[in-house]
């Protein structure tokens, strides 16, 4: 087993200006594991209710995702989330959040899970993230996602778990909020002093950035002709990112940059349809082709501009 | 003479969370020409009042910018603009706009100006932009900037001038507004059908994008530790962009991509201090070094992910 993910498996009702879906399979652990499964073997730690049936289970099993750590509470209901997006798809308006079986979730890791080298702590309460982190024997890499709600409401617990992870993934507003600093470069420095050696900033349609000890890496978002549903894009990004690292066992800076691209690739597919619809149909050719599209998107040739390149005033005019 | 720029020369009063300046030299033609002057010879077509004195003039003359097309109205006052920025510097709140001598500006081009090969039509009324465009004999490249105010209020005149230019530079909201299409890829296709062969979308701290016939190019913004004043960044971008093209006389796609980077370089310096303060002190070493920073920022190595790279389930776990 390569990757362990802890997070939500959910039913999502989503409305965007381009369509809507009712009670489709979603949740951070779902989007993450489907994306990561293209690169490495994934085991899910989560909880679902009696409404989670074969139709949902197949999304995982068709991709060989290990559900032996999925807790089932037959008398309960699966986490339910409903939201609505505005025209530019950057603004999400949450309508309903029903924690249901997730309210009493206490993740317990079996012996296999505790030994997994790569861990993704999806966006759940920092106290739960810490509990999971401390059950792990000696993970090679721990990546954590969180959100404004926990930064504001569970700051102490969050700061505690940040000391025990390697990579933090949040958006720019959350980075500014966590660091209490509006400048992103300074915010990144502060956040890296809180524990994570690497900070990845997700910027939606604007792409992603990565700050580590020596450098900053940035990739723009791939301009897409069809964007239907941004839900899960951040988790798919994390899945592509960590999946690639787990597959190659290479954590050097160039590999981290490639992992950011694979994360961007998987996120770009996720938003093209609702839920996991697009991701489930992906091929390796799709994935590699989009990786090349990112390469072409940002490619430019080196040059040095010399003063002598400037046309002289007298040479080009008669005045 | 390489480049002709038509646009505002102004006094700006600017307040940001990081400081403020009262009545400093600004305006699109100013920021553009200072940036472009590092690459090519620039002639300014604009109008100023009696309050424009030697202290302002030296900003142009020290960089050999040709002011022979600068109309002076001694009894009038120079265009005045006052604005305030919020904490994230993306939100500009205009306080005062006094057109002054600009209200009656009727740009008249002399014979030298009419022959210049590269033209930048700064953000002024589309009717004026069209008048200037039609005085030109046969420019090699015409770049136009505009804004939401004209897109909404002078749409017909704008559509007319768009048919006679090569490159349009606007921000994403303006592109969506002009095309009446929320998706940026589709909006770019529509705008290119309106006339300009190439569309450049300025995205502030998120960088820039370029759409042309065959491809899309994108560059993220360079993360800067000190951002004091975003005023003029778009015009400095245009100056670096068109300056580089005018210097090299190369309009092939790879040169356009490099020009976008030089535009981004010049914009990135502009925002580091108020007005033209930083740009005035630039050296070619500064400029080339920052070009290399952009290259490093986006660099990643090619790779093909193969299915066999995925560690097998049975090989890595005992369960």
PDB file of N, CA and C in Angstrom, chain B residues 90-184:
ATOM      1  N   UNK B  90      -5.909  44.258  -5.119  1.00  0.00           N
ATOM      2  CA  UNK B  90      -6.622  43.967  -6.359  1.00  0.00           C
ATOM      3  C   UNK B  90      -7.800  44.926  -6.544  1.00  0.00           C
ATOM      4  N   UNK B  91      -8.316  45.394  -5.428  1.00  0.00           N
ATOM      5  CA  UNK B  91      -9.485  46.275  -5.446  1.00  0.00           C
ATOM      6  C   UNK B  91      -9.071  47.733  -5.451  1.00  0.00           C
ATOM      7  N   UNK B  92      -9.340  48.409  -6.564  1.00  0.00           N
ATOM      8  CA  UNK B  92      -9.045  49.836  -6.619  1.00  0.00           C
ATOM      9  C   UNK B  92     -10.326  50.629  -6.461  1.00  0.00           C
ATOM     10  N   UNK B  93     -10.295  51.600  -5.584  1.00  0.00           N
ATOM     11  CA  UNK B  93     -11.435  52.492  -5.398  1.00  0.00           C
ATOM     12  C   UNK B  93     -11.036  53.885  -5.874  1.00  0.00           C
ATOM     13  N   UNK B  94     -11.651  54.330  -6.978  1.00  0.00           N
ATOM     14  CA  UNK B  94     -11.338  55.662  -7.508  1.00  0.00           C
ATOM     15  C   UNK B  94     -11.985  56.729  -6.646  1.00  0.00           C
ATOM     16  N   UNK B  95     -11.219  57.754  -6.324  1.00  0.00           N
ATOM     17  CA  UNK B  95     -11.779  58.847  -5.524  1.00  0.00           C
ATOM     18  C   UNK B  95     -12.127  60.051  -6.390  1.00  0.00           C
ATOM     19  N   UNK B  96     -11.154  60.491  -7.196  1.00  0.00           N
ATOM     20  CA  UNK B  96     -11.334  61.703  -7.996  1.00  0.00           C
ATOM     21  C   UNK B  96     -10.790  61.449  -9.400  1.00  0.00           C
ATOM     22  N   UNK B  97     -11.532  61.858 -10.412  1.00  0.00           N
ATOM     23  CA  UNK B  97     -11.015  61.858 -11.780  1.00  0.00           C
ATOM     24  C   UNK B  97     -11.308  63.238 -12.380  1.00  0.00           C
ATOM     25  N   UNK B  98     -10.280  64.060 -12.525  1.00  0.00           N
ATOM     26  CA  UNK B  98     -10.454  65.380 -13.150  1.00  0.00           C
ATOM     27  C   UNK B  98      -9.751  65.346 -14.502  1.00  0.00           C
ATOM     28  N   UNK B  99     -10.526  65.324 -15.577  1.00  0.00           N
ATOM     29  CA  UNK B  99      -9.931  65.234 -16.909  1.00  0.00           C
ATOM     30  C   UNK B  99      -9.084  66.459 -17.235  1.00  0.00           C
ATOM     31  N   UNK B 100      -9.574  67.632 -16.817  1.00  0.00           N
ATOM     32  CA  UNK B 100      -8.833  68.887 -17.073  1.00  0.00           C
ATOM     33  C   UNK B 100      -8.492  69.033 -18.562  1.00  0.00           C
ATOM     34  N   UNK B 101      -7.218  69.317 -18.903  1.00  0.00           N
ATOM     35  CA  UNK B 101      -6.879  69.538 -20.320  1.00  0.00           C
ATOM     36  C   UNK B 101      -7.179  68.326 -21.201  1.00  0.00           C
ATOM     37  N   UNK B 102      -7.315  67.146 -20.573  1.00  0.00           N
ATOM     38  CA  UNK B 102      -7.573  65.936 -21.334  1.00  0.00           C
ATOM     39  C   UNK B 102      -8.980  65.932 -21.945  1.00  0.00           C
ATOM     40  N   UNK B 103      -9.887  66.719 -21.344  1.00  0.00           N
ATOM     41  CA  UNK B 103     -11.284  66.744 -21.812  1.00  0.00           C
ATOM     42  C   UNK B 103     -11.383  67.189 -23.271  1.00  0.00           C
ATOM     43  N   UNK B 104     -10.498  68.103 -23.668  1.00  0.00           N
ATOM     44  CA  UNK B 104     -10.565  68.623 -25.041  1.00  0.00           C
ATOM     45  C   UNK B 104      -9.433  68.115 -25.926  1.00  0.00           C
ATOM     46  N   UNK B 105      -8.797  67.040 -25.501  1.00  0.00           N
ATOM     47  CA  UNK B 105      -7.632  66.508 -26.214  1.00  0.00           C
ATOM     48  C   UNK B 105      -8.049  65.971 -27.585  1.00  0.00           C
ATOM     49  N   UNK B 106      -7.405  66.524 -28.615  1.00  0.00           N
ATOM     50  CA  UNK B 106      -7.615  66.023 -29.985  1.00  0.00           C
ATOM     51  C   UNK B 106      -6.240  65.717 -30.566  1.00  0.00           C
ATOM     52  N   UNK B 107      -5.785  64.478 -30.404  1.00  0.00           N
ATOM     53  CA  UNK B 107      -4.414  64.166 -30.828  1.00  0.00           C
ATOM     54  C   UNK B 107      -4.191  64.405 -32.326  1.00  0.00           C
ATOM     55  N   UNK B 108      -3.174  65.207 -32.622  1.00  0.00           N
ATOM     56  CA  UNK B 108      -2.790  65.461 -34.022  1.00  0.00           C
ATOM     57  C   UNK B 108      -1.374  64.932 -34.211  1.00  0.00           C
ATOM     58  N   UNK B 109      -1.202  64.048 -35.181  1.00  0.00           N
ATOM     59  CA  UNK B 109       0.109  63.436 -35.384  1.00  0.00           C
ATOM     60  C   UNK B 109       0.871  64.176 -36.474  1.00  0.00           C
ATOM     61  N   UNK B 110       2.129  64.494 -36.190  1.00  0.00           N
ATOM     62  CA  UNK B 110       2.978  65.089 -37.235  1.00  0.00           C
ATOM     63  C   UNK B 110       3.470  63.979 -38.170  1.00  0.00           C
ATOM     64  N   UNK B 111       4.206  64.400 -39.207  1.00  0.00           N
ATOM     65  CA  UNK B 111       4.592  63.448 -40.253  1.00  0.00           C
ATOM     66  C   UNK B 111       5.478  62.327 -39.705  1.00  0.00           C
ATOM     67  N   UNK B 112       6.354  62.645 -38.752  1.00  0.00           N
ATOM     68  CA  UNK B 112       7.214  61.614 -38.150  1.00  0.00           C
ATOM     69  C   UNK B 112       6.360  60.601 -37.387  1.00  0.00           C
ATOM     70  N   UNK B 113       5.449  61.110 -36.601  1.00  0.00           N
ATOM     71  CA  UNK B 113       4.612  60.235 -35.777  1.00  0.00           C
ATOM     72  C   UNK B 113       3.785  59.281 -36.647  1.00  0.00           C
ATOM     73  N   UNK B 114       3.288  59.798 -37.761  1.00  0.00           N
ATOM     74  CA  UNK B 114       2.423  58.979 -38.620  1.00  0.00           C
ATOM     75  C   UNK B 114       3.154  57.784 -39.236  1.00  0.00           C
ATOM     76  N   UNK B 115       4.484  57.868 -39.292  1.00  0.00           N
ATOM     77  CA  UNK B 115       5.290  56.821 -39.939  1.00  0.00           C
ATOM     78  C   UNK B 115       5.817  55.760 -38.949  1.00  0.00           C
ATOM     79  N   UNK B 116       5.583  55.976 -37.676  1.00  0.00           N
ATOM     80  CA  UNK B 116       6.171  55.075 -36.670  1.00  0.00           C
ATOM     81  C   UNK B 116       5.581  53.666 -36.828  1.00  0.00           C
ATOM     82  N   UNK B 117       6.431  52.631 -36.745  1.00  0.00           N
ATOM     83  CA  UNK B 117       5.911  51.278 -37.020  1.00  0.00           C
ATOM     84  C   UNK B 117       5.098  50.639 -35.890  1.00  0.00           C
ATOM     85  N   UNK B 118       5.372  51.005 -34.638  1.00  0.00           N
ATOM     86  CA  UNK B 118       4.692  50.341 -33.522  1.00  0.00           C
ATOM     87  C   UNK B 118       3.863  51.372 -32.755  1.00  0.00           C
ATOM     88  N   UNK B 119       2.595  51.050 -32.574  1.00  0.00           N
ATOM     89  CA  UNK B 119       1.674  52.009 -31.942  1.00  0.00           C
ATOM     90  C   UNK B 119       1.012  51.392 -30.722  1.00  0.00           C
ATOM     91  N   UNK B 120       1.035  52.128 -29.626  1.00  0.00           N
ATOM     92  CA  UNK B 120       0.264  51.729 -28.442  1.00  0.00           C
ATOM     93  C   UNK B 120      -0.830  52.744 -28.190  1.00  0.00           C
ATOM     94  N   UNK B 121      -2.061  52.292 -28.279  1.00  0.00           N
ATOM     95  CA  UNK B 121      -3.213  53.133 -27.993  1.00  0.00           C
ATOM     96  C   UNK B 121      -3.615  52.897 -26.548  1.00  0.00           C
ATOM     97  N   UNK B 122      -3.178  53.788 -25.668  1.00  0.00           N
ATOM     98  CA  UNK B 122      -3.480  53.656 -24.246  1.00  0.00           C
ATOM     99  C   UNK B 122      -4.970  53.813 -24.001  1.00  0.00           C
ATOM    100  N   UNK B 123      -5.360  53.555 -22.765  1.00  0.00           N
ATOM    101  CA  UNK B 123      -6.764  53.528 -22.384  1.00  0.00           C
ATOM    102  C   UNK B 123      -7.384  54.930 -22.369  1.00  0.00           C
ATOM    103  N   UNK B 124      -7.889  55.356 -23.539  1.00  0.00           N
ATOM    104  CA  UNK B 124      -8.645  56.606 -23.664  1.00  0.00           C
ATOM    105  C   UNK B 124      -9.914  56.300 -24.463  1.00  0.00           C
ATOM    106  N   UNK B 125     -10.725  57.303 -24.723  1.00  0.00           N
ATOM    107  CA  UNK B 125     -11.979  57.090 -25.454  1.00  0.00           C
ATOM    108  C   UNK B 125     -11.700  56.398 -26.791  1.00  0.00           C
ATOM    109  N   UNK B 126     -12.443  55.359 -27.119  1.00  0.00           N
ATOM    110  CA  UNK B 126     -12.250  54.632 -28.383  1.00  0.00           C
ATOM    111  C   UNK B 126     -12.323  55.538 -29.611  1.00  0.00           C
ATOM    112  N   UNK B 127     -13.115  56.583 -29.565  1.00  0.00           N
ATOM    113  CA  UNK B 127     -13.183  57.505 -30.714  1.00  0.00           C
ATOM    114  C   UNK B 127     -11.828  58.172 -30.940  1.00  0.00           C
ATOM    115  N   UNK B 128     -11.166  58.548 -29.844  1.00  0.00           N
ATOM    116  CA  UNK B 128      -9.827  59.142 -29.972  1.00  0.00           C
ATOM    117  C   UNK B 128      -8.825  58.109 -30.470  1.00  0.00           C
ATOM    118  N   UNK B 129      -8.947  56.894 -29.946  1.00  0.00           N
ATOM    119  CA  UNK B 129      -8.039  55.826 -30.388  1.00  0.00           C
ATOM    120  C   UNK B 129      -8.176  55.613 -31.888  1.00  0.00           C
ATOM    121  N   UNK B 130      -9.408  55.653 -32.371  1.00  0.00           N
ATOM    122  CA  UNK B 130      -9.659  55.448 -33.789  1.00  0.00           C
ATOM    123  C   UNK B 130      -9.089  56.598 -34.630  1.00  0.00           C
ATOM    124  N   UNK B 131      -9.255  57.817 -34.126  1.00  0.00           N
ATOM    125  CA  UNK B 131      -8.708  58.982 -34.836  1.00  0.00           C
ATOM    126  C   UNK B 131      -7.196  58.860 -35.005  1.00  0.00           C
ATOM    127  N   UNK B 132      -6.534  58.441 -33.940  1.00  0.00           N
ATOM    128  CA  UNK B 132      -5.081  58.272 -34.002  1.00  0.00           C
ATOM    129  C   UNK B 132      -4.723  57.145 -34.969  1.00  0.00           C
ATOM    130  N   UNK B 133      -5.423  56.026 -34.793  1.00  0.00           N
ATOM    131  CA  UNK B 133      -5.148  54.867 -35.654  1.00  0.00           C
ATOM    132  C   UNK B 133      -5.223  55.258 -37.122  1.00  0.00           C
ATOM    133  N   UNK B 134      -6.201  56.082 -37.467  1.00  0.00           N
ATOM    134  CA  UNK B 134      -6.418  56.426 -38.879  1.00  0.00           C
ATOM    135  C   UNK B 134      -5.455  57.483 -39.403  1.00  0.00           C
ATOM    136  N   UNK B 135      -4.731  58.122 -38.506  1.00  0.00           N
ATOM    137  CA  UNK B 135      -3.693  59.050 -38.949  1.00  0.00           C
ATOM    138  C   UNK B 135      -2.383  58.318 -39.277  1.00  0.00           C
ATOM    139  N   UNK B 136      -2.294  57.077 -38.825  1.00  0.00           N
ATOM    140  CA  UNK B 136      -1.056  56.324 -39.051  1.00  0.00           C
ATOM    141  C   UNK B 136      -0.993  55.837 -40.497  1.00  0.00           C
ATOM    142  N   UNK B 137       0.222  55.844 -41.065  1.00  0.00           N
ATOM    143  CA  UNK B 137       0.355  55.481 -42.474  1.00  0.00           C
ATOM    144  C   UNK B 137       0.210  53.965 -42.675  1.00  0.00           C
ATOM    145  N   UNK B 138       1.110  53.182 -42.100  1.00  0.00           N
ATOM    146  CA  UNK B 138       0.953  51.723 -42.195  1.00  0.00           C
ATOM    147  C   UNK B 138       1.760  51.072 -41.077  1.00  0.00           C
ATOM    148  N   UNK B 139       1.222  51.168 -39.883  1.00  0.00           N
ATOM    149  CA  UNK B 139       1.956  50.635 -38.730  1.00  0.00           C
ATOM    150  C   UNK B 139       2.124  49.128 -38.841  1.00  0.00           C
ATOM    151  N   UNK B 140       3.225  48.653 -38.323  1.00  0.00           N
ATOM    152  CA  UNK B 140       3.509  47.216 -38.373  1.00  0.00           C
ATOM    153  C   UNK B 140       2.687  46.478 -37.319  1.00  0.00           C
ATOM    154  N   UNK B 141       2.481  47.120 -36.164  1.00  0.00           N
ATOM    155  CA  UNK B 141       1.744  46.471 -35.076  1.00  0.00           C
ATOM    156  C   UNK B 141       1.039  47.536 -34.247  1.00  0.00           C
ATOM    157  N   UNK B 142      -0.251  47.306 -33.990  1.00  0.00           N
ATOM    158  CA  UNK B 142      -1.027  48.231 -33.163  1.00  0.00           C
ATOM    159  C   UNK B 142      -1.587  47.476 -31.960  1.00  0.00           C
ATOM    160  N   UNK B 143      -1.265  47.981 -30.777  1.00  0.00           N
ATOM    161  CA  UNK B 143      -1.727  47.376 -29.523  1.00  0.00           C
ATOM    162  C   UNK B 143      -2.677  48.354 -28.845  1.00  0.00           C
ATOM    163  N   UNK B 144      -3.777  47.844 -28.346  1.00  0.00           N
ATOM    164  CA  UNK B 144      -4.782  48.708 -27.731  1.00  0.00           C
ATOM    165  C   UNK B 144      -5.141  48.229 -26.327  1.00  0.00           C
ATOM    166  N   UNK B 145      -5.284  49.194 -25.436  1.00  0.00           N
ATOM    167  CA  UNK B 145      -5.765  48.937 -24.075  1.00  0.00           C
ATOM    168  C   UNK B 145      -7.106  49.635 -23.929  1.00  0.00           C
ATOM    169  N   UNK B 146      -8.015  49.037 -23.178  1.00  0.00           N
ATOM    170  CA  UNK B 146      -9.270  49.724 -22.885  1.00  0.00           C
ATOM    171  C   UNK B 146      -9.757  49.282 -21.511  1.00  0.00           C
ATOM    172  N   UNK B 147     -10.973  49.641 -21.145  1.00  0.00           N
ATOM    173  CA  UNK B 147     -11.450  49.297 -19.803  1.00  0.00           C
ATOM    174  C   UNK B 147     -12.967  49.142 -19.784  1.00  0.00           C
ATOM    175  N   UNK B 148     -13.480  48.616 -18.671  1.00  0.00           N
ATOM    176  CA  UNK B 148     -14.919  48.374 -18.503  1.00  0.00           C
ATOM    177  C   UNK B 148     -15.769  49.599 -18.845  1.00  0.00           C
ATOM    178  N   UNK B 149     -15.307  50.789 -18.480  1.00  0.00           N
ATOM    179  CA  UNK B 149     -16.054  52.023 -18.725  1.00  0.00           C
ATOM    180  C   UNK B 149     -16.380  52.187 -20.205  1.00  0.00           C
ATOM    181  N   UNK B 150     -15.402  51.948 -21.085  1.00  0.00           N
ATOM    182  CA  UNK B 150     -15.633  52.101 -22.520  1.00  0.00           C
ATOM    183  C   UNK B 150     -16.383  50.899 -23.102  1.00  0.00           C
ATOM    184  N   UNK B 151     -16.111  49.712 -22.556  1.00  0.00           N
ATOM    185  CA  UNK B 151     -16.818  48.518 -23.047  1.00  0.00           C
ATOM    186  C   UNK B 151     -18.316  48.679 -22.836  1.00  0.00           C
ATOM    187  N   UNK B 152     -18.686  49.239 -21.695  1.00  0.00           N
ATOM    188  CA  UNK B 152     -20.111  49.442 -21.412  1.00  0.00           C
ATOM    189  C   UNK B 152     -20.645  50.694 -22.101  1.00  0.00           C
ATOM    190  N   UNK B 153     -19.860  51.770 -22.092  1.00  0.00           N
ATOM    191  CA  UNK B 153     -20.404  53.066 -22.493  1.00  0.00           C
ATOM    192  C   UNK B 153     -20.092  53.512 -23.914  1.00  0.00           C
ATOM    193  N   UNK B 154     -19.131  52.865 -24.576  1.00  0.00           N
ATOM    194  CA  UNK B 154     -18.774  53.297 -25.934  1.00  0.00           C
ATOM    195  C   UNK B 154     -18.518  52.062 -26.789  1.00  0.00           C
ATOM    196  N   UNK B 155     -19.405  51.101 -26.636  1.00  0.00           N
ATOM    197  CA  UNK B 155     -19.204  49.789 -27.246  1.00  0.00           C
ATOM    198  C   UNK B 155     -19.061  49.852 -28.767  1.00  0.00           C
ATOM    199  N   UNK B 156     -19.918  50.637 -29.431  1.00  0.00           N
ATOM    200  CA  UNK B 156     -19.867  50.686 -30.893  1.00  0.00           C
ATOM    201  C   UNK B 156     -18.540  51.241 -31.394  1.00  0.00           C
ATOM    202  N   UNK B 157     -18.115  52.352 -30.785  1.00  0.00           N
ATOM    203  CA  UNK B 157     -16.832  52.946 -31.182  1.00  0.00           C
ATOM    204  C   UNK B 157     -15.683  51.985 -30.892  1.00  0.00           C
ATOM    205  N   UNK B 158     -15.792  51.278 -29.778  1.00  0.00           N
ATOM    206  CA  UNK B 158     -14.738  50.323 -29.428  1.00  0.00           C
ATOM    207  C   UNK B 158     -14.693  49.192 -30.458  1.00  0.00           C
ATOM    208  N   UNK B 159     -15.848  48.658 -30.828  1.00  0.00           N
ATOM    209  CA  UNK B 159     -15.878  47.571 -31.818  1.00  0.00           C
ATOM    210  C   UNK B 159     -15.276  48.043 -33.146  1.00  0.00           C
ATOM    211  N   UNK B 160     -15.482  49.324 -33.448  1.00  0.00           N
ATOM    212  CA  UNK B 160     -14.942  49.876 -34.683  1.00  0.00           C
ATOM    213  C   UNK B 160     -13.404  49.905 -34.654  1.00  0.00           C
ATOM    214  N   UNK B 161     -12.852  50.404 -33.561  1.00  0.00           N
ATOM    215  CA  UNK B 161     -11.387  50.479 -33.491  1.00  0.00           C
ATOM    216  C   UNK B 161     -10.773  49.081 -33.361  1.00  0.00           C
ATOM    217  N   UNK B 162     -11.487  48.151 -32.735  1.00  0.00           N
ATOM    218  CA  UNK B 162     -10.958  46.782 -32.598  1.00  0.00           C
ATOM    219  C   UNK B 162     -10.694  46.144 -33.958  1.00  0.00           C
ATOM    220  N   UNK B 163     -11.484  46.543 -34.970  1.00  0.00           N
ATOM    221  CA  UNK B 163     -11.292  45.972 -36.309  1.00  0.00           C
ATOM    222  C   UNK B 163      -9.990  46.438 -36.955  1.00  0.00           C
ATOM    223  N   UNK B 164      -9.366  47.468 -36.356  1.00  0.00           N
ATOM    224  CA  UNK B 164      -8.168  48.033 -36.988  1.00  0.00           C
ATOM    225  C   UNK B 164      -6.921  47.926 -36.116  1.00  0.00           C
ATOM    226  N   UNK B 165      -6.935  46.976 -35.214  1.00  0.00           N
ATOM    227  CA  UNK B 165      -5.749  46.773 -34.373  1.00  0.00           C
ATOM    228  C   UNK B 165      -5.307  45.318 -34.453  1.00  0.00           C
ATOM    229  N   UNK B 166      -4.119  45.048 -33.897  1.00  0.00           N
ATOM    230  CA  UNK B 166      -3.566  43.685 -33.934  1.00  0.00           C
ATOM    231  C   UNK B 166      -3.662  42.967 -32.597  1.00  0.00           C
ATOM    232  N   UNK B 167      -3.433  43.708 -31.520  1.00  0.00           N
ATOM    233  CA  UNK B 167      -3.387  43.076 -30.200  1.00  0.00           C
ATOM    234  C   UNK B 167      -4.216  43.894 -29.215  1.00  0.00           C
ATOM    235  N   UNK B 168      -5.117  43.208 -28.515  1.00  0.00           N
ATOM    236  CA  UNK B 168      -5.904  43.852 -27.463  1.00  0.00           C
ATOM    237  C   UNK B 168      -5.400  43.378 -26.113  1.00  0.00           C
ATOM    238  N   UNK B 169      -5.243  44.321 -25.183  1.00  0.00           N
ATOM    239  CA  UNK B 169      -4.813  43.997 -23.817  1.00  0.00           C
ATOM    240  C   UNK B 169      -5.869  44.462 -22.831  1.00  0.00           C
ATOM    241  N   UNK B 170      -6.500  43.525 -22.148  1.00  0.00           N
ATOM    242  CA  UNK B 170      -7.490  43.864 -21.131  1.00  0.00           C
ATOM    243  C   UNK B 170      -7.382  42.878 -19.980  1.00  0.00           C
ATOM    244  N   UNK B 171      -8.171  43.086 -18.919  1.00  0.00           N
ATOM    245  CA  UNK B 171      -8.128  42.098 -17.835  1.00  0.00           C
ATOM    246  C   UNK B 171      -9.229  41.059 -18.028  1.00  0.00           C
ATOM    247  N   UNK B 172      -9.295  40.046 -17.166  1.00  0.00           N
ATOM    248  CA  UNK B 172     -10.241  38.952 -17.405  1.00  0.00           C
ATOM    249  C   UNK B 172     -11.697  39.401 -17.319  1.00  0.00           C
ATOM    250  N   UNK B 173     -11.990  40.247 -16.342  1.00  0.00           N
ATOM    251  CA  UNK B 173     -13.378  40.717 -16.209  1.00  0.00           C
ATOM    252  C   UNK B 173     -13.789  41.482 -17.462  1.00  0.00           C
ATOM    253  N   UNK B 174     -12.877  42.282 -17.984  1.00  0.00           N
ATOM    254  CA  UNK B 174     -13.183  43.053 -19.191  1.00  0.00           C
ATOM    255  C   UNK B 174     -13.354  42.142 -20.414  1.00  0.00           C
ATOM    256  N   UNK B 175     -12.554  41.094 -20.481  1.00  0.00           N
ATOM    257  CA  UNK B 175     -12.691  40.142 -21.597  1.00  0.00           C
ATOM    258  C   UNK B 175     -14.058  39.473 -21.551  1.00  0.00           C
ATOM    259  N   UNK B 176     -14.468  39.080 -20.351  1.00  0.00           N
ATOM    260  CA  UNK B 176     -15.796  38.445 -20.201  1.00  0.00           C
ATOM    261  C   UNK B 176     -16.906  39.433 -20.563  1.00  0.00           C
ATOM    262  N   UNK B 177     -16.705  40.678 -20.153  1.00  0.00           N
ATOM    263  CA  UNK B 177     -17.711  41.713 -20.423  1.00  0.00           C
ATOM    264  C   UNK B 177     -17.791  42.015 -21.926  1.00  0.00           C
ATOM    265  N   UNK B 178     -16.641  42.169 -22.546  1.00  0.00           N
ATOM    266  CA  UNK B 178     -16.604  42.496 -23.973  1.00  0.00           C
ATOM    267  C   UNK B 178     -17.222  41.370 -24.811  1.00  0.00           C
ATOM    268  N   UNK B 179     -16.881  40.128 -24.465  1.00  0.00           N
ATOM    269  CA  UNK B 179     -17.369  38.984 -25.242  1.00  0.00           C
ATOM    270  C   UNK B 179     -18.765  38.559 -24.826  1.00  0.00           C
ATOM    271  N   UNK B 180     -19.227  39.053 -23.698  1.00  0.00           N
ATOM    272  CA  UNK B 180     -20.502  38.604 -23.115  1.00  0.00           C
ATOM    273  C   UNK B 180     -20.504  37.089 -22.980  1.00  0.00           C
ATOM    274  N   UNK B 181     -19.432  36.581 -22.392  1.00  0.00           N
ATOM    275  CA  UNK B 181     -19.217  35.134 -22.273  1.00  0.00           C
ATOM    276  C   UNK B 181     -18.344  34.881 -21.043  1.00  0.00           C
ATOM    277  N   UNK B 182     -18.845  34.093 -20.076  1.00  0.00           N
ATOM    278  CA  UNK B 182     -18.063  33.910 -18.839  1.00  0.00           C
ATOM    279  C   UNK B 182     -16.823  33.034 -19.006  1.00  0.00           C
ATOM    280  N   UNK B 183     -16.867  32.075 -19.944  1.00  0.00           N
ATOM    281  CA  UNK B 183     -15.709  31.199 -20.117  1.00  0.00           C
ATOM    282  C   UNK B 183     -14.620  31.931 -20.905  1.00  0.00           C
ATOM    283  N   UNK B 184     -13.409  31.961 -20.339  1.00  0.00           N
ATOM    284  CA  UNK B 184     -12.345  32.787 -20.896  1.00  0.00           C
ATOM    285  C   UNK B 184     -11.863  32.285 -22.260  1.00  0.00           C
TER     286      UNK B 184
END
